[in-house]
PDB file of C-alpha atoms in Angstrom:
ATOM      1  CA  MET B   1      16.321-107.564  12.630  1.00  0.00           C
ATOM      2  CA  ASN B   2      15.840-107.128   8.888  1.00  0.00           C
ATOM      3  CA  LYS B   3      19.023-108.087   7.043  1.00  0.00           C
ATOM      4  CA  LYS B   4      17.683-107.007   3.647  1.00  0.00           C
ATOM      5  CA  PRO B   5      18.722-103.318   4.008  1.00  0.00           C
ATOM      6  CA  ALA B   6      22.197-104.377   5.201  1.00  0.00           C
ATOM      7  CA  ARG B   7      22.531-106.778   2.273  1.00  0.00           C
ATOM      8  CA  LYS B   8      21.394-104.056  -0.118  1.00  0.00           C
ATOM      9  CA  ALA B   9      23.938-101.631   1.388  1.00  0.00           C
ATOM     10  CA  ASP B  10      26.730-104.214   0.982  1.00  0.00           C
ATOM     11  CA  GLU B  11      25.706-104.816  -2.627  1.00  0.00           C
ATOM     12  CA  LEU B  12      25.618-101.084  -3.315  1.00  0.00           C
ATOM     13  CA  LEU B  13      28.953-100.570  -1.577  1.00  0.00           C
ATOM     14  CA  GLY B  14      30.671-103.054  -3.880  1.00  0.00           C
ATOM     15  CA  ARG B  15      29.303-101.245  -6.928  1.00  0.00           C
ATOM     16  CA  ILE B  16      30.149 -97.834  -5.445  1.00  0.00           C
ATOM     17  CA  ILE B  17      33.752 -98.919  -4.859  1.00  0.00           C
ATOM     18  CA  GLU B  18      34.038 -99.968  -8.512  1.00  0.00           C
ATOM     19  CA  ILE B  19      32.674 -96.589  -9.638  1.00  0.00           C
ATOM     20  CA  VAL B  20      34.817 -94.399  -7.391  1.00  0.00           C
ATOM     21  CA  ARG B  21      37.958 -96.383  -8.190  1.00  0.00           C
ATOM     22  CA  ARG B  22      37.249 -95.675 -11.842  1.00  0.00           C
ATOM     23  CA  THR B  23      36.314 -92.018 -11.446  1.00  0.00           C
ATOM     24  CA  GLY B  24      38.265 -90.881  -8.359  1.00  0.00           C
ATOM     25  CA  LEU B  25      37.108 -88.130  -6.026  1.00  0.00           C
ATOM     26  CA  GLY B  26      36.632 -85.457  -8.682  1.00  0.00           C
ATOM     27  CA  GLY B  27      32.925 -84.712  -8.842  1.00  0.00           C
ATOM     28  CA  PHE B  28      32.120 -87.397  -6.286  1.00  0.00           C
ATOM     29  CA  SER B  29      28.669 -86.861  -4.822  1.00  0.00           C
ATOM     30  CA  LEU B  30      25.697 -88.934  -3.834  1.00  0.00           C
ATOM     31  CA  ASP B  31      23.743 -87.229  -6.619  1.00  0.00           C
ATOM     32  CA  SER B  32      26.264 -88.326  -9.253  1.00  0.00           C
ATOM     33  CA  LEU B  33      26.458 -91.896  -7.920  1.00  0.00           C
ATOM     34  CA  ALA B  34      22.723 -92.534  -7.658  1.00  0.00           C
ATOM     35  CA  PRO B  35      21.901 -92.718 -11.406  1.00  0.00           C
ATOM     36  CA  GLU B  36      24.767 -95.132 -12.063  1.00  0.00           C
ATOM     37  CA  LEU B  37      23.433 -97.351  -9.294  1.00  0.00           C
ATOM     38  CA  GLY B  38      19.808 -97.143 -10.376  1.00  0.00           C
ATOM     39  CA  THR B  39      18.747 -95.546  -7.113  1.00  0.00           C
ATOM     40  CA  SER B  40      18.265 -92.110  -5.581  1.00  0.00           C
ATOM     41  CA  SER B  41      20.613 -90.018  -3.470  1.00  0.00           C
ATOM     42  CA  ARG B  42      17.956 -90.227  -0.730  1.00  0.00           C
ATOM     43  CA  MET B  43      18.344 -94.011  -0.652  1.00  0.00           C
ATOM     44  CA  LEU B  44      22.132 -93.660  -0.521  1.00  0.00           C
ATOM     45  CA  VAL B  45      21.723 -91.400   2.515  1.00  0.00           C
ATOM     46  CA  TYR B  46      19.417 -94.036   4.024  1.00  0.00           C
ATOM     47  CA  HIS B  47      22.035 -96.768   3.546  1.00  0.00           C
ATOM     48  CA  PHE B  48      25.248 -94.833   4.198  1.00  0.00           C
ATOM     49  CA  GLY B  49      24.514 -91.456   5.764  1.00  0.00           C
ATOM     50  CA  SER B  50      26.498 -88.513   4.438  1.00  0.00           C
ATOM     51  CA  LYS B  51      29.057 -88.417   1.640  1.00  0.00           C
ATOM     52  CA  ASP B  52      31.855 -88.467   4.237  1.00  0.00           C
ATOM     53  CA  GLU B  53      30.320 -91.460   6.011  1.00  0.00           C
ATOM     54  CA  LEU B  54      30.165 -93.280   2.681  1.00  0.00           C
ATOM     55  CA  LEU B  55      33.801 -92.395   1.915  1.00  0.00           C
ATOM     56  CA  GLY B  56      34.753 -93.625   5.383  1.00  0.00           C
ATOM     57  CA  ARG B  57      33.052 -96.926   4.706  1.00  0.00           C
ATOM     58  CA  ILE B  58      34.791 -97.194   1.319  1.00  0.00           C
ATOM     59  CA  VAL B  59      38.230 -96.562   2.831  1.00  0.00           C
ATOM     60  CA  TYR B  60      37.536 -98.952   5.709  1.00  0.00           C
ATOM     61  CA  GLU B  61      36.448-101.753   3.349  1.00  0.00           C
ATOM     62  CA  LEU B  62      39.324-101.218   0.930  1.00  0.00           C
ATOM     63  CA  ARG B  63      41.953-101.036   3.664  1.00  0.00           C
ATOM     64  CA  ASN B  64      40.677-104.117   5.496  1.00  0.00           C
ATOM     65  CA  ASP B  65      40.469-106.144   2.285  1.00  0.00           C
ATOM     66  CA  ILE B  66      43.988-105.133   1.260  1.00  0.00           C
ATOM     67  CA  VAL B  67      45.560-105.731   4.675  1.00  0.00           C
ATOM     68  CA  ASP B  68      43.814-109.126   4.925  1.00  0.00           C
ATOM     69  CA  ALA B  69      45.045-110.143   1.460  1.00  0.00           C
ATOM     70  CA  PHE B  70      48.594-109.000   2.199  1.00  0.00           C
ATOM     71  CA  GLU B  71      48.667-110.754   5.571  1.00  0.00           C
ATOM     72  CA  ARG B  72      47.562-114.050   4.022  1.00  0.00           C
ATOM     73  CA  ARG B  73      50.825-114.091   2.065  1.00  0.00           C
ATOM     74  CA  PRO B  74      53.883-115.673   3.646  1.00  0.00           C
ATOM     75  CA  THR B  75      55.911-113.122   5.580  1.00  0.00           C
ATOM     76  CA  GLY B  76      58.592-111.591   3.393  1.00  0.00           C
ATOM     77  CA  THR B  77      61.231-108.998   4.047  1.00  0.00           C
ATOM     78  CA  ILE B  78      60.301-105.444   4.894  1.00  0.00           C
ATOM     79  CA  ILE B  79      61.527-104.446   1.420  1.00  0.00           C
ATOM     80  CA  GLU B  80      59.151-106.928  -0.217  1.00  0.00           C
ATOM     81  CA  ASP B  81      56.310-105.616   1.937  1.00  0.00           C
ATOM     82  CA  ILE B  82      57.127-102.002   1.053  1.00  0.00           C
ATOM     83  CA  ASP B  83      57.153-102.935  -2.642  1.00  0.00           C
ATOM     84  CA  LEU B  84      53.851-104.798  -2.327  1.00  0.00           C
ATOM     85  CA  TRP B  85      52.222-101.811  -0.594  1.00  0.00           C
ATOM     86  CA  TRP B  86      53.674 -99.308  -3.058  1.00  0.00           C
ATOM     87  CA  ASN B  87      52.780-101.277  -6.170  1.00  0.00           C
ATOM     88  CA  HIS B  88      49.238-101.856  -4.972  1.00  0.00           C
ATOM     89  CA  TYR B  89      48.572 -98.172  -4.309  1.00  0.00           C
ATOM     90  CA  ARG B  90      50.407 -97.039  -7.456  1.00  0.00           C
ATOM     91  CA  GLN B  91      47.879 -99.116  -9.396  1.00  0.00           C
ATOM     92  CA  ASN B  92      44.975 -97.840  -7.257  1.00  0.00           C
ATOM     93  CA  LEU B  93      45.684 -94.139  -6.754  1.00  0.00           C
ATOM     94  CA  PRO B  94      42.018 -93.302  -6.015  1.00  0.00           C
ATOM     95  CA  ASP B  95      42.290 -95.445  -2.868  1.00  0.00           C
ATOM     96  CA  MET B  96      44.961 -93.068  -1.555  1.00  0.00           C
ATOM     97  CA  GLN B  97      42.935 -90.025  -2.616  1.00  0.00           C
ATOM     98  CA  PHE B  98      40.088 -91.340  -0.459  1.00  0.00           C
ATOM     99  CA  PHE B  99      42.466 -91.954   2.432  1.00  0.00           C
ATOM    100  CA  PHE B 100      43.956 -88.456   2.337  1.00  0.00           C
ATOM    101  CA  HIS B 101      40.520 -86.879   1.938  1.00  0.00           C
ATOM    102  CA  LEU B 102      39.275 -88.645   5.061  1.00  0.00           C
ATOM    103  CA  ALA B 103      42.474 -87.891   6.955  1.00  0.00           C
ATOM    104  CA  THR B 104      41.893 -84.202   6.270  1.00  0.00           C
ATOM    105  CA  ARG B 105      38.237 -84.465   7.263  1.00  0.00           C
ATOM    106  CA  SER B 106      39.233 -86.246  10.488  1.00  0.00           C
ATOM    107  CA  PHE B 107      41.397 -83.232  11.412  1.00  0.00           C
ATOM    108  CA  GLU B 108      38.402 -80.954  10.846  1.00  0.00           C
ATOM    109  CA  GLU B 109      35.841 -83.094  12.691  1.00  0.00           C
ATOM    110  CA  PRO B 110      37.672 -85.677  14.838  1.00  0.00           C
ATOM    111  CA  ASP B 111      34.523 -86.885  16.634  1.00  0.00           C
ATOM    112  CA  LYS B 112      32.878 -87.747  13.326  1.00  0.00           C
ATOM    113  CA  PHE B 113      35.777 -89.909  12.124  1.00  0.00           C
ATOM    114  CA  THR B 114      36.828 -91.905  15.181  1.00  0.00           C
ATOM    115  CA  ASP B 115      36.464 -95.278  13.408  1.00  0.00           C
ATOM    116  CA  PHE B 116      38.684 -94.107  10.570  1.00  0.00           C
ATOM    117  CA  SER B 117      41.254 -92.549  12.875  1.00  0.00           C
ATOM    118  CA  SER B 118      41.432 -95.520  15.222  1.00  0.00           C
ATOM    119  CA  THR B 119      42.478 -97.909  12.446  1.00  0.00           C
ATOM    120  CA  ALA B 120      44.276 -95.626   9.955  1.00  0.00           C
ATOM    121  CA  VAL B 121      47.715 -96.368  11.400  1.00  0.00           C
ATOM    122  CA  ASP B 122      47.491 -99.510  13.515  1.00  0.00           C
ATOM    123  CA  LEU B 123      46.489-101.985  10.789  1.00  0.00           C
ATOM    124  CA  TRP B 124      49.364-100.998   8.515  1.00  0.00           C
ATOM    125  CA  VAL B 125      51.931-100.712  11.310  1.00  0.00           C
ATOM    126  CA  SER B 126      51.043-104.278  12.330  1.00  0.00           C
ATOM    127  CA  TYR B 127      51.417-105.408   8.722  1.00  0.00           C
ATOM    128  CA  PHE B 128      54.896-103.879   8.338  1.00  0.00           C
ATOM    129  CA  TYR B 129      55.911-104.978  11.842  1.00  0.00           C
ATOM    130  CA  ARG B 130      55.432-108.658  11.060  1.00  0.00           C
ATOM    131  CA  SER B 131      58.276-108.566   8.506  1.00  0.00           C
ATOM    132  CA  LEU B 132      60.526-106.829  11.043  1.00  0.00           C
ATOM    133  CA  GLN B 133      59.987-109.241  13.937  1.00  0.00           C
ATOM    134  CA  GLY B 134      63.294-110.781  14.881  1.00  0.00           C
ATOM    135  CA  VAL B 135      65.191-108.611  12.394  1.00  0.00           C
ATOM    136  CA  LEU B 136      65.924-105.794  14.816  1.00  0.00           C
ATOM    137  CA  GLU B 137      67.192-106.138  18.369  1.00  0.00           C
ATOM    138  CA  THR B 138      63.914-105.269  20.125  1.00  0.00           C
ATOM    139  CA  ASP B 139      60.203-105.256  19.407  1.00  0.00           C
ATOM    140  CA  GLU B 140      60.162-101.539  20.219  1.00  0.00           C
ATOM    141  CA  GLU B 141      62.660-100.894  17.416  1.00  0.00           C
ATOM    142  CA  ALA B 142      60.627-103.061  15.032  1.00  0.00           C
ATOM    143  CA  HIS B 143      57.417-101.188  15.881  1.00  0.00           C
ATOM    144  CA  ALA B 144      59.143 -97.818  15.493  1.00  0.00           C
ATOM    145  CA  LEU B 145      60.583 -98.768  12.100  1.00  0.00           C
ATOM    146  CA  ALA B 146      57.216-100.167  10.975  1.00  0.00           C
ATOM    147  CA  ARG B 147      55.601 -96.817  11.827  1.00  0.00           C
ATOM    148  CA  LEU B 148      58.387 -94.950  10.029  1.00  0.00           C
ATOM    149  CA  VAL B 149      57.898 -97.131   6.950  1.00  0.00           C
ATOM    150  CA  LEU B 150      54.167 -96.404   6.913  1.00  0.00           C
ATOM    151  CA  ALA B 151      54.689 -92.669   7.384  1.00  0.00           C
ATOM    152  CA  THR B 152      57.306 -92.559   4.640  1.00  0.00           C
ATOM    153  CA  VAL B 153      55.410 -94.516   2.003  1.00  0.00           C
ATOM    154  CA  ARG B 154      52.253 -92.520   2.694  1.00  0.00           C
ATOM    155  CA  GLY B 155      54.248 -89.292   2.506  1.00  0.00           C
ATOM    156  CA  LEU B 156      55.771 -90.335  -0.805  1.00  0.00           C
ATOM    157  CA  MET B 157      52.330 -91.310  -2.062  1.00  0.00           C
ATOM    158  CA  ALA B 158      51.018 -87.861  -1.114  1.00  0.00           C
ATOM    159  CA  ASP B 159      53.981 -86.356  -3.002  1.00  0.00           C
ATOM    160  CA  LEU B 160      53.073 -88.453  -6.053  1.00  0.00           C
ATOM    161  CA  LEU B 161      49.411 -87.453  -5.914  1.00  0.00           C
ATOM    162  CA  ILE B 162      50.325 -83.768  -5.562  1.00  0.00           C
ATOM    163  CA  THR B 163      53.182 -83.523  -8.056  1.00  0.00           C
ATOM    164  CA  GLY B 164      52.627 -86.406 -10.436  1.00  0.00           C
ATOM    165  CA  ASP B 165      56.446 -86.712 -10.572  1.00  0.00           C
ATOM    166  CA  VAL B 166      56.734 -90.499 -10.687  1.00  0.00           C
ATOM    167  CA  ARG B 167      60.464 -90.559 -11.429  1.00  0.00           C
ATOM    168  CA  ARG B 168      61.547 -88.396  -8.506  1.00  0.00           C
ATOM    169  CA  VAL B 169      59.132 -89.941  -6.046  1.00  0.00           C
ATOM    170  CA  GLU B 170      60.237 -93.455  -6.918  1.00  0.00           C
ATOM    171  CA  GLU B 171      63.896 -92.389  -6.714  1.00  0.00           C
ATOM    172  CA  ALA B 172      63.150 -91.196  -3.167  1.00  0.00           C
ATOM    173  CA  LEU B 173      61.421 -94.512  -2.430  1.00  0.00           C
ATOM    174  CA  GLU B 174      64.510 -96.415  -3.600  1.00  0.00           C
ATOM    175  CA  GLU B 175      66.713 -94.237  -1.389  1.00  0.00           C
ATOM    176  CA  PHE B 176      64.441 -94.901   1.576  1.00  0.00           C
ATOM    177  CA  LYS B 177      64.523 -98.658   0.915  1.00  0.00           C
ATOM    178  CA  SER B 178      68.340 -98.470   0.882  1.00  0.00           C
ATOM    179  CA  LEU B 179      68.246 -96.883   4.328  1.00  0.00           C
ATOM    180  CA  VAL B 180      65.856 -99.573   5.575  1.00  0.00           C
ATOM    181  CA  ARG B 181      68.066-102.322   4.122  1.00  0.00           C
ATOM    182  CA  GLU B 182      71.059-100.842   5.927  1.00  0.00           C
ATOM    183  CA  ARG B 183      69.135-100.511   9.220  1.00  0.00           C
ATOM    184  CA  CYS B 184      67.993-104.132   8.966  1.00  0.00           C
ATOM    185  CA  GLY B 185      71.428-105.425   7.981  1.00  0.00           C
ATOM    186  CA  TYR B 186      70.240-106.691   4.584  1.00  0.00           C
ATOM    187  CA  SER B 187      72.445-106.918   1.564  1.00  0.00           C
ATOM    188  CA  ALA B 188      71.713-104.503  -1.301  1.00  0.00           C
ATOM    189  CA  GLU B 189      69.729-107.247  -3.095  1.00  0.00           C
ATOM    190  CA  ALA B 190      67.350-107.993  -0.190  1.00  0.00           C
TER     191      ALA B 190
END
């Protein structure tokens, strides 16, 4: 098996991620990427398939890298993990644009996005769950709260991307964290 095309695709993917993080989804196309990469859109199709397949690969790589980096840290409180997640995505809003774009596409063509769909929730629920283990009475409660945390922070991130109202969104985030603190029996400072 020739590893050169796979190596070239990995090299291109790293450069593509840098470009799309800088430019976002507006005007994203294989035709617009190719000149910046010194290649043709035909070669991008060869390496990655369609635009959606490329976006799926971008989201997959970004999410895995972020989850791996976060999980290498010592386990903190759920509040610390919420803050880490929020601050990361606040600084990397295009990452969430890609996520929501693919989520929408997966509703339209579920068979085409099974890899994305199969990991879109589970990786992050596991991440949030680890800071809830032993905090709540049962593992089922910890898993349910981890899923609620993920759904809430993603929902607030969607609100931020749609409205641009940082103040109100972050006020809602603080209110949510207060509810989580109370549910977990933490003091207001935790």
